[in-house]
mmCIF file of C-alpha atoms in Angstrom:
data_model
loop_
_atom_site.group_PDB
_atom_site.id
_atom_site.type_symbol
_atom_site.label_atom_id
_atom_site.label_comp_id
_atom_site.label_asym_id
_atom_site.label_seq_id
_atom_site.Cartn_x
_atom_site.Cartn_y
_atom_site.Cartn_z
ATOM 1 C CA UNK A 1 27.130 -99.636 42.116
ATOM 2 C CA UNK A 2 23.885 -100.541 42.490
ATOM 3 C CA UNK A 3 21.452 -98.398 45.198
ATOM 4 C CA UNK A 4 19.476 -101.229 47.025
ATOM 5 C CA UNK A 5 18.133 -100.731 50.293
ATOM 6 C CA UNK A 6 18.290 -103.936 52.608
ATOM 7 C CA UNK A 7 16.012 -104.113 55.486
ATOM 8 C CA UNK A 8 18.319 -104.724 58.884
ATOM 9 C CA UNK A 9 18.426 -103.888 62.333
ATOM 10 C CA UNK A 10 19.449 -100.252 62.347
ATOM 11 C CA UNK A 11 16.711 -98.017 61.734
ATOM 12 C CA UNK A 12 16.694 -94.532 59.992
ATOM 13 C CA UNK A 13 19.076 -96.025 57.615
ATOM 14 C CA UNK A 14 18.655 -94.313 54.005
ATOM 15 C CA UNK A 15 17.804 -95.865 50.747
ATOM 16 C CA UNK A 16 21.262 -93.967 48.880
ATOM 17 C CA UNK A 17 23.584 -91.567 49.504
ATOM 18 C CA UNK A 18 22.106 -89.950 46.178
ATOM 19 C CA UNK A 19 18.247 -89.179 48.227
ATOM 20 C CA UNK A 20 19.400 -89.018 51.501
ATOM 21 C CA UNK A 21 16.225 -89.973 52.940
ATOM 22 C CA UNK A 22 14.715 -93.364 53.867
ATOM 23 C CA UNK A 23 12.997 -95.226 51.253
ATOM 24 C CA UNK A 24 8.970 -95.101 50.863
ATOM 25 C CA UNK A 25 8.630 -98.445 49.126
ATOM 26 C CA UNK A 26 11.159 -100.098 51.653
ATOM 27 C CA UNK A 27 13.473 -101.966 49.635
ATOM 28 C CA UNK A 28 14.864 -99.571 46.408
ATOM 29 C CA UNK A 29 14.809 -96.174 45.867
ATOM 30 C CA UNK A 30 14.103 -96.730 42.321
ATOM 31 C CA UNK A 31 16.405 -95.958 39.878
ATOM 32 C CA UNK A 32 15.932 -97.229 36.774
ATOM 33 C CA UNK A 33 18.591 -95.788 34.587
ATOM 34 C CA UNK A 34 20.992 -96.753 36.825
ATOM 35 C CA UNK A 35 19.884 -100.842 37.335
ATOM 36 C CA UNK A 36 20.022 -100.027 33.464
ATOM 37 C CA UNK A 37 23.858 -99.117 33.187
ATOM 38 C CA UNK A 38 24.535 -102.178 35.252
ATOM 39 C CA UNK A 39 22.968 -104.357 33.077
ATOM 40 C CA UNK A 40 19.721 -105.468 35.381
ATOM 41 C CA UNK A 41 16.074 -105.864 34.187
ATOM 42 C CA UNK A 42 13.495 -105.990 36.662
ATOM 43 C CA UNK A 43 10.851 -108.892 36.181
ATOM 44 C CA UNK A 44 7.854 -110.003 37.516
ATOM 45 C CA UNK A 45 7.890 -113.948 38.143
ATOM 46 C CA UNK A 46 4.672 -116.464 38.945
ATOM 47 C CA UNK A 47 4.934 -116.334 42.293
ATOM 48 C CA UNK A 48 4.545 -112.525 41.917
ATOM 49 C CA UNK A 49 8.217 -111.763 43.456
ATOM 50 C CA UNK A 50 9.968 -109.150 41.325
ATOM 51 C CA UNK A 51 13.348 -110.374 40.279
ATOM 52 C CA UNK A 52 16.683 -108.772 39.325
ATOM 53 C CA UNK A 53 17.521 -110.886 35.231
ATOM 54 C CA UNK A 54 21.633 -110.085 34.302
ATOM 55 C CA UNK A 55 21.175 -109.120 30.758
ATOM 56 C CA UNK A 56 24.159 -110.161 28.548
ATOM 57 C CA UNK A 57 26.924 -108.368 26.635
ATOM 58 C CA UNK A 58 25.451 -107.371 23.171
ATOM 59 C CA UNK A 59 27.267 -109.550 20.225
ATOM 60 C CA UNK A 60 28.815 -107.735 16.967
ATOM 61 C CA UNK A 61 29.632 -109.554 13.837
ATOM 62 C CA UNK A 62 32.362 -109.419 12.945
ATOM 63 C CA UNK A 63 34.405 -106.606 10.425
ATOM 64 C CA UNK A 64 35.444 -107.404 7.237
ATOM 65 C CA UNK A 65 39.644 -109.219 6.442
ATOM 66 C CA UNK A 66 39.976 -106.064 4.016
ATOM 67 C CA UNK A 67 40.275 -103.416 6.753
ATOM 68 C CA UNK A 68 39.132 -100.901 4.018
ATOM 69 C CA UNK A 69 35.416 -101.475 4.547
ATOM 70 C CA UNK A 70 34.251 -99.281 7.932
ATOM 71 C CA UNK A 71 30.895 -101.997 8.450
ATOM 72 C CA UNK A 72 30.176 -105.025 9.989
ATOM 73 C CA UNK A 73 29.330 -108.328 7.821
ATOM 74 C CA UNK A 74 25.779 -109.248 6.676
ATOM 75 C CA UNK A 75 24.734 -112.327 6.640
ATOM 76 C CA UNK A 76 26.831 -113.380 9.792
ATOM 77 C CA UNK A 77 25.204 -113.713 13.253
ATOM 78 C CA UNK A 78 26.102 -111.058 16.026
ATOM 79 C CA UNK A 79 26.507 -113.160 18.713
ATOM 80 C CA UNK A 80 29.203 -113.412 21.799
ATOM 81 C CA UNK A 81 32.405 -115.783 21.107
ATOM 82 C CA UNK A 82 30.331 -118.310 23.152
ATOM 83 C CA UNK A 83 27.126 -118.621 21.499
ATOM 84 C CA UNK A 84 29.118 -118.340 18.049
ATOM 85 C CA UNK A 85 30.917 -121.575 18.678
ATOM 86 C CA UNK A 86 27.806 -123.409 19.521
ATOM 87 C CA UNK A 87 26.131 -122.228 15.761
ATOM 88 C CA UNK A 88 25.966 -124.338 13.051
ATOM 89 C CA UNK A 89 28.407 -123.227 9.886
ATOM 90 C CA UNK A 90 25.603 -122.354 7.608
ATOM 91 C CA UNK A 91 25.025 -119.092 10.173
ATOM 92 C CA UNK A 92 28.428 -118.590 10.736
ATOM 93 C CA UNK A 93 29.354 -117.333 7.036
ATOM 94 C CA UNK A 94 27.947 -116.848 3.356
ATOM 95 C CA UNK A 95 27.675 -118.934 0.745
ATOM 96 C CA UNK A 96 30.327 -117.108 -1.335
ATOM 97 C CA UNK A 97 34.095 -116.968 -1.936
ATOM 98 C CA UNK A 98 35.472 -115.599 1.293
ATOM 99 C CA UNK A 99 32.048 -115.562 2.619
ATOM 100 C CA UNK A 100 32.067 -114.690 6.374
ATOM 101 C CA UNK A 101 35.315 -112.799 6.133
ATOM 102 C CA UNK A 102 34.694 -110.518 3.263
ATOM 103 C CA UNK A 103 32.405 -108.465 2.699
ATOM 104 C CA UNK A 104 30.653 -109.024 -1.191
ATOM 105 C CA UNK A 105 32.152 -105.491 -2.594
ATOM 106 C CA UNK A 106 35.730 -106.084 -1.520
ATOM 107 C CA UNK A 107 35.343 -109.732 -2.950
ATOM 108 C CA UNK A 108 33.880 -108.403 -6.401
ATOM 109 C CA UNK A 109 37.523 -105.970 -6.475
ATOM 110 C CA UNK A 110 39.584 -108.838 -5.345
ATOM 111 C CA UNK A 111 38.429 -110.626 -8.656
ATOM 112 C CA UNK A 112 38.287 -107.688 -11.060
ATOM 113 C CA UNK A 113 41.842 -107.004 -9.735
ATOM 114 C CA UNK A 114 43.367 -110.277 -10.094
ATOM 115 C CA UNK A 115 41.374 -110.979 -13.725
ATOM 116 C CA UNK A 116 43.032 -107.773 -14.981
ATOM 117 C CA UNK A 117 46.584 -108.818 -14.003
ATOM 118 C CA UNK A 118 46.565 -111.741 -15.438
ATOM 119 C CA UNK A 119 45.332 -110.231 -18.652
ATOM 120 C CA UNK A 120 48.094 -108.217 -18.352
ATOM 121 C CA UNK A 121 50.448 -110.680 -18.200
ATOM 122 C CA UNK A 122 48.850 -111.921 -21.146
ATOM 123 C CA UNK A 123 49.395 -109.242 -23.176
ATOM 124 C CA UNK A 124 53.136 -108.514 -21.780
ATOM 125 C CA UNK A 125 53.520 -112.569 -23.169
ATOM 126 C CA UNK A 126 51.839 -111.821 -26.349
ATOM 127 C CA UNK A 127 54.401 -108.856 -26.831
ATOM 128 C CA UNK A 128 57.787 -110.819 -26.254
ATOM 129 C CA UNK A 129 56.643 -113.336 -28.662
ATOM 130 C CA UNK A 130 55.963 -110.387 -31.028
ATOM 131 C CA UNK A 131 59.515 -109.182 -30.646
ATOM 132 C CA UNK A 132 61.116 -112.285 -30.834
ATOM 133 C CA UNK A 133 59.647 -112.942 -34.564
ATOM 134 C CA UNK A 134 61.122 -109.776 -35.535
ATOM 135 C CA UNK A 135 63.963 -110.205 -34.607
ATOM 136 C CA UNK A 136 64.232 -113.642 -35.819
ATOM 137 C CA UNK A 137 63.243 -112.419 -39.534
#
């Protein structure tokens, strides 16, 4: 809830419950941390009439498809769902395999992993055929 005193016809009306008191300025009572929490910046414009400017909700990038990895992404724009639909691909992921929903380490295992079972299929292959010439002489 935002404290803002508005001139109107009663007088002796007070600036916030939180003071208690009418305001000296006339219009706010001046609490910055608070027009902070709501998300308000103050700002001076041309015409030298200070203005209340809505900042927006912050953007994260997103996590990584492992679920192992506790970071966010690199390389991939933090932006809101919004603003991420209206960005071209080439900031929307990585030039890589699974780039944009992998992070490079869990990519590297993912290959390591899958090169040493297939060499271990390899070797379980070589082994039968091994076997079967034995037995065969």
């Amino acid at each position: 809830m935002l404290r803002v005193w508005v001139p109107n016809a009663l007088e002796g009306r007070l600036c916030c419950a939180r003071h208690e008191k009418e305001p000296a300025s006339g219009f706010t009572c001046g609490d910055a941390a608070l027009e902070q929490d709501l998300g308000l910046n103050r700002s001076r414009t041309p015409g030298n009439r200070i203005v209340y400017l809505y900042t927006k909700k912050v953007g994260k990038a997103p996590k990584s498809a492992c679920g192992v990895c506790p970071g966010r992404l690199r390389g991939v724009r933090a932006v809101r769902p919004k603003v991420l639909m209206r960005l071209s691909k080439t900031k929307k992921h990585v030039s890589r395999a699974y780039g944009g929903s992998m992070c490079a380490k869990c990519v590297r295992d993912r290959i390591k992993r899958a090169f040493l079972i297939e060499e271990q299929k390899i070797v379980v292959k070589v082994l039968k055929a091994q076997a079967q010439s034995q037995k065969a002489k």
